[in-house]
mmCIF file of N, CA and C in Angstrom:
data_model
loop_
_atom_site.group_PDB
_atom_site.id
_atom_site.type_symbol
_atom_site.label_atom_id
_atom_site.label_comp_id
_atom_site.label_asym_id
_atom_site.label_seq_id
_atom_site.Cartn_x
_atom_site.Cartn_y
_atom_site.Cartn_z
ATOM 1 N N MET A 1 31.415 -52.390 -33.898
ATOM 2 C CA MET A 1 32.870 -52.051 -33.833
ATOM 3 C C MET A 1 33.525 -52.547 -32.560
ATOM 4 N N ASN A 2 34.433 -52.970 -32.232
ATOM 5 C CA ASN A 2 35.381 -53.056 -31.686
ATOM 6 C C ASN A 2 36.675 -52.118 -31.626
ATOM 7 N N TRP A 3 36.647 -50.846 -30.995
ATOM 8 C CA TRP A 3 37.758 -50.034 -31.082
ATOM 9 C C TRP A 3 38.707 -50.690 -30.216
ATOM 10 N N ASP A 4 39.106 -51.969 -29.531
ATOM 11 C CA ASP A 4 40.257 -52.341 -29.252
ATOM 12 C C ASP A 4 40.938 -53.185 -29.837
ATOM 13 N N THR A 5 39.741 -53.574 -30.998
ATOM 14 C CA THR A 5 40.181 -54.341 -32.463
ATOM 15 C C THR A 5 41.063 -53.689 -33.405
ATOM 16 N N ILE A 6 40.424 -53.001 -33.477
ATOM 17 C CA ILE A 6 40.601 -51.648 -34.503
ATOM 18 C C ILE A 6 42.229 -51.478 -34.220
ATOM 19 N N GLN A 7 42.400 -50.694 -32.807
ATOM 20 C CA GLN A 7 43.526 -49.904 -32.434
ATOM 21 C C GLN A 7 44.651 -50.868 -32.577
ATOM 22 N N GLY A 8 44.622 -52.444 -32.033
ATOM 23 C CA GLY A 8 45.393 -53.555 -32.496
ATOM 24 C C GLY A 8 45.961 -53.337 -33.282
ATOM 25 N N ASN A 9 45.030 -53.217 -34.687
ATOM 26 C CA ASN A 9 45.160 -53.254 -36.183
ATOM 27 C C ASN A 9 45.062 -51.788 -36.774
ATOM 28 N N TRP A 10 45.323 -51.163 -36.346
ATOM 29 C CA TRP A 10 45.587 -49.596 -36.712
ATOM 30 C C TRP A 10 46.118 -49.578 -37.837
ATOM 31 N N LYS A 11 47.563 -49.973 -38.053
ATOM 32 C CA LYS A 11 48.081 -49.949 -39.165
ATOM 33 C C LYS A 11 47.455 -50.372 -40.564
ATOM 34 N N GLN A 12 46.334 -51.957 -40.419
ATOM 35 C CA GLN A 12 46.037 -52.080 -41.440
ATOM 36 C C GLN A 12 44.346 -51.462 -41.894
ATOM 37 N N PHE A 13 43.989 -50.547 -40.904
ATOM 38 C CA PHE A 13 42.621 -49.768 -41.122
ATOM 39 C C PHE A 13 42.456 -48.761 -41.173
ATOM 40 N N LYS A 14 43.406 -47.901 -40.739
ATOM 41 C CA LYS A 14 43.874 -46.246 -41.560
ATOM 42 C C LYS A 14 43.967 -45.966 -42.438
ATOM 43 N N GLY A 15 43.505 -47.107 -43.435
ATOM 44 C CA GLY A 15 43.327 -46.642 -45.479
ATOM 45 C C GLY A 15 42.166 -46.869 -45.451
ATOM 46 N N ASN A 16 41.473 -47.267 -44.574
ATOM 47 C CA ASN A 16 40.266 -47.049 -44.683
ATOM 48 C C ASN A 16 39.633 -45.925 -44.175
ATOM 49 N N VAL A 17 40.126 -45.363 -43.029
ATOM 50 C CA VAL A 17 39.854 -44.039 -42.351
ATOM 51 C C VAL A 17 40.228 -42.709 -43.504
ATOM 52 N N LYS A 18 41.309 -42.839 -43.915
ATOM 53 C CA LYS A 18 41.983 -42.047 -45.005
ATOM 54 C C LYS A 18 41.135 -41.786 -45.637
ATOM 55 N N VAL A 19 40.884 -42.943 -46.030
ATOM 56 C CA VAL A 19 39.301 -42.861 -47.689
ATOM 57 C C VAL A 19 38.473 -41.962 -47.212
ATOM 58 N N GLN A 20 37.661 -42.342 -45.881
ATOM 59 C CA GLN A 20 36.713 -41.775 -45.433
ATOM 60 C C GLN A 20 36.869 -39.924 -45.401
ATOM 61 N N TRP A 21 38.032 -39.343 -44.259
ATOM 62 C CA TRP A 21 38.319 -38.628 -43.835
ATOM 63 C C TRP A 21 39.871 -37.833 -44.424
ATOM 64 N N GLY A 22 40.076 -38.154 -45.641
ATOM 65 C CA GLY A 22 40.517 -37.396 -46.893
ATOM 66 C C GLY A 22 41.590 -35.918 -46.167
ATOM 67 N N LYS A 23 41.522 -35.329 -45.414
ATOM 68 C CA LYS A 23 41.869 -34.301 -44.584
ATOM 69 C C LYS A 23 42.734 -34.612 -43.651
ATOM 70 N N LEU A 24 42.516 -35.590 -43.072
ATOM 71 C CA LEU A 24 43.591 -35.953 -42.119
ATOM 72 C C LEU A 24 44.629 -36.728 -42.458
ATOM 73 N N THR A 25 45.702 -35.940 -42.256
ATOM 74 C CA THR A 25 47.531 -36.373 -42.265
ATOM 75 C C THR A 25 47.134 -37.389 -42.513
ATOM 76 N N ASP A 26 48.476 -37.916 -42.869
ATOM 77 C CA ASP A 26 48.791 -39.626 -42.364
ATOM 78 C C ASP A 26 49.906 -39.188 -40.844
ATOM 79 N N ASP A 27 50.445 -38.276 -40.515
ATOM 80 C CA ASP A 27 50.654 -37.806 -38.575
ATOM 81 C C ASP A 27 49.544 -37.928 -37.822
ATOM 82 N N LYS A 28 48.639 -37.514 -38.686
ATOM 83 C CA LYS A 28 47.321 -37.356 -37.314
ATOM 84 C C LYS A 28 47.336 -38.840 -37.090
ATOM 85 N N LEU A 29 46.730 -39.498 -38.538
ATOM 86 C CA LEU A 29 46.394 -40.352 -38.513
ATOM 87 C C LEU A 29 47.373 -41.366 -37.463
ATOM 88 N N ASP A 30 49.110 -41.296 -37.386
ATOM 89 C CA ASP A 30 49.212 -41.605 -36.512
ATOM 90 C C ASP A 30 49.204 -41.684 -34.994
ATOM 91 N N GLN A 31 49.090 -40.409 -34.915
ATOM 92 C CA GLN A 31 48.461 -40.094 -33.415
ATOM 93 C C GLN A 31 47.282 -40.209 -32.925
ATOM 94 N N ILE A 32 46.879 -40.817 -33.587
ATOM 95 C CA ILE A 32 45.152 -41.498 -33.412
ATOM 96 C C ILE A 32 45.348 -42.698 -33.131
ATOM 97 N N ALA A 33 46.274 -43.408 -33.736
ATOM 98 C CA ALA A 33 46.501 -44.465 -33.299
ATOM 99 C C ALA A 33 45.397 -45.387 -32.802
ATOM 100 N N GLY A 34 44.119 -44.804 -33.604
ATOM 101 C CA GLY A 34 43.067 -45.959 -32.893
ATOM 102 C C GLY A 34 42.336 -45.666 -32.204
ATOM 103 N N LYS A 35 42.369 -44.642 -31.571
ATOM 104 C CA LYS A 35 41.544 -44.422 -30.525
ATOM 105 C C LYS A 35 40.314 -43.536 -30.895
ATOM 106 N N ARG A 36 39.064 -44.011 -30.257
ATOM 107 C CA ARG A 36 37.887 -43.053 -31.324
ATOM 108 C C ARG A 36 37.950 -41.867 -30.890
ATOM 109 N N ASP A 37 38.099 -41.500 -29.711
ATOM 110 C CA ASP A 37 37.854 -40.204 -29.030
ATOM 111 C C ASP A 37 39.022 -39.005 -29.668
ATOM 112 N N GLN A 38 40.049 -39.574 -29.773
ATOM 113 C CA GLN A 38 40.778 -38.680 -30.407
ATOM 114 C C GLN A 38 40.640 -38.570 -32.374
ATOM 115 N N LEU A 39 39.624 -39.689 -32.760
ATOM 116 C CA LEU A 39 39.363 -39.436 -34.152
ATOM 117 C C LEU A 39 37.801 -38.531 -34.474
ATOM 118 N N VAL A 40 37.215 -38.298 -33.108
ATOM 119 C CA VAL A 40 35.978 -37.568 -32.748
ATOM 120 C C VAL A 40 37.016 -36.121 -33.088
ATOM 121 N N GLY A 41 37.728 -35.838 -32.064
ATOM 122 C CA GLY A 41 38.188 -34.688 -32.002
ATOM 123 C C GLY A 41 39.148 -34.246 -33.202
ATOM 124 N N SER A 42 39.618 -35.292 -33.974
ATOM 125 C CA SER A 42 40.129 -34.497 -35.664
ATOM 126 C C SER A 42 39.413 -34.836 -36.505
ATOM 127 N N ILE A 43 38.467 -35.382 -36.688
ATOM 128 C CA ILE A 43 37.304 -34.967 -37.669
ATOM 129 C C ILE A 43 36.394 -33.456 -37.206
ATOM 130 N N GLN A 44 36.636 -33.076 -36.006
ATOM 131 C CA GLN A 44 35.933 -31.897 -35.626
ATOM 132 C C GLN A 44 36.696 -30.439 -36.050
ATOM 133 N N GLU A 45 38.483 -30.912 -35.512
ATOM 134 C CA GLU A 45 39.187 -29.635 -36.368
ATOM 135 C C GLU A 45 39.364 -29.710 -37.493
ATOM 136 N N ALA A 46 39.235 -31.051 -38.268
ATOM 137 C CA ALA A 46 39.693 -31.131 -39.065
ATOM 138 C C ALA A 46 38.273 -30.659 -40.415
ATOM 139 N N TYR A 47 37.241 -31.103 -40.430
ATOM 140 C CA TYR A 47 36.015 -30.218 -40.897
ATOM 141 C C TYR A 47 34.985 -29.787 -39.853
ATOM 142 N N GLY A 48 35.044 -29.069 -39.132
ATOM 143 C CA GLY A 48 34.752 -27.929 -38.329
ATOM 144 C C GLY A 48 33.248 -27.691 -38.329
ATOM 145 N N VAL A 49 33.511 -29.585 -37.772
ATOM 146 C CA VAL A 49 31.750 -29.586 -37.331
ATOM 147 C C VAL A 49 31.674 -29.869 -35.970
ATOM 148 N N SER A 50 30.515 -30.162 -35.604
ATOM 149 C CA SER A 50 30.234 -30.513 -33.934
ATOM 150 C C SER A 50 30.660 -31.997 -33.210
ATOM 151 N N LYS A 51 30.511 -31.792 -32.449
ATOM 152 C CA LYS A 51 30.879 -33.478 -32.005
ATOM 153 C C LYS A 51 30.081 -33.926 -32.195
ATOM 154 N N ASP A 52 28.522 -34.162 -31.960
ATOM 155 C CA ASP A 52 27.733 -34.801 -32.415
ATOM 156 C C ASP A 52 27.825 -35.084 -33.668
ATOM 157 N N ASP A 53 28.027 -34.604 -34.792
ATOM 158 C CA ASP A 53 28.245 -34.192 -36.253
ATOM 159 C C ASP A 53 29.725 -36.131 -36.409
ATOM 160 N N ALA A 54 30.792 -34.921 -35.966
ATOM 161 C CA ALA A 54 31.721 -36.024 -35.776
ATOM 162 C C ALA A 54 31.463 -37.775 -35.455
ATOM 163 N N GLU A 55 30.573 -37.945 -34.627
ATOM 164 C CA GLU A 55 30.144 -39.314 -33.560
ATOM 165 C C GLU A 55 29.436 -39.591 -34.562
ATOM 166 N N LYS A 56 28.347 -39.190 -35.180
ATOM 167 C CA LYS A 56 27.706 -39.517 -36.068
ATOM 168 C C LYS A 56 28.223 -40.433 -37.635
ATOM 169 N N GLN A 57 28.832 -39.763 -37.881
ATOM 170 C CA GLN A 57 29.874 -40.020 -39.161
ATOM 171 C C GLN A 57 31.104 -40.832 -38.577
ATOM 172 N N ILE A 58 31.181 -41.442 -37.713
ATOM 173 C CA ILE A 58 31.735 -42.475 -36.940
ATOM 174 C C ILE A 58 30.791 -43.499 -36.818
ATOM 175 N N ARG A 59 29.645 -43.473 -36.310
ATOM 176 C CA ARG A 59 28.712 -44.545 -36.535
ATOM 177 C C ARG A 59 28.158 -44.908 -37.796
ATOM 178 N N GLU A 60 28.368 -44.174 -38.549
ATOM 179 C CA GLU A 60 27.822 -44.579 -40.058
ATOM 180 C C GLU A 60 28.986 -45.179 -40.380
ATOM 181 N N PHE A 61 30.382 -44.786 -40.211
ATOM 182 C CA PHE A 61 31.462 -45.577 -40.596
ATOM 183 C C PHE A 61 31.995 -47.058 -40.184
ATOM 184 N N GLU A 62 31.273 -46.867 -38.926
ATOM 185 C CA GLU A 62 31.412 -48.332 -38.678
ATOM 186 C C GLU A 62 30.596 -49.183 -38.847
ATOM 187 N N GLU A 63 28.990 -48.982 -39.232
ATOM 188 C CA GLU A 63 28.322 -49.223 -40.053
ATOM 189 C C GLU A 63 28.750 -49.886 -41.108
ATOM 190 N N ARG A 64 28.646 -49.513 -42.043
ATOM 191 C CA ARG A 64 29.695 -49.586 -43.242
ATOM 192 C C ARG A 64 30.676 -51.007 -43.097
ATOM 193 N N HIS A 65 31.604 -50.933 -42.004
ATOM 194 C CA HIS A 65 32.925 -51.589 -41.805
ATOM 195 C C HIS A 65 32.725 -52.386 -40.833
ATOM 196 N N LYS A 66 31.879 -52.947 -40.425
ATOM 197 C CA LYS A 66 31.169 -54.183 -39.720
ATOM 198 C C LYS A 66 31.650 -55.265 -39.598
ATOM 199 N N ASP A 67 31.971 -55.183 -41.090
ATOM 200 C CA ASP A 67 31.920 -56.661 -41.485
ATOM 201 C C ASP A 67 33.757 -56.985 -42.014
ATOM 202 N N HIS A 68 34.479 -55.757 -41.669
ATOM 203 C CA HIS A 68 36.343 -55.743 -41.793
ATOM 204 C C HIS A 68 36.435 -56.765 -41.217
ATOM 205 N N GLN A 69 37.453 -57.552 -41.818
ATOM 206 C CA GLN A 69 38.333 -58.782 -41.481
ATOM 207 C C GLN A 69 40.155 -58.067 -41.090
ATOM 208 N N PHE A 70 40.230 -58.338 -39.975
ATOM 209 C CA PHE A 70 41.462 -57.875 -39.788
ATOM 210 C C PHE A 70 42.425 -59.051 -40.001
#
């Protein structure tokens, strides 16, 4: 999954992120704006998980959405 593409199409993609990580507010998702490192930090903060766990969750999310077309 190419995060440059996600960043460029964040408005279309953030619904999938919201479904996965429902504790992330719309304002937080707007701040993240498709930046993977900011998503990692936001998941850590919202869910109280380690950076490694947040990274793992994102990798699993990427795998599930690898065929997502924009």
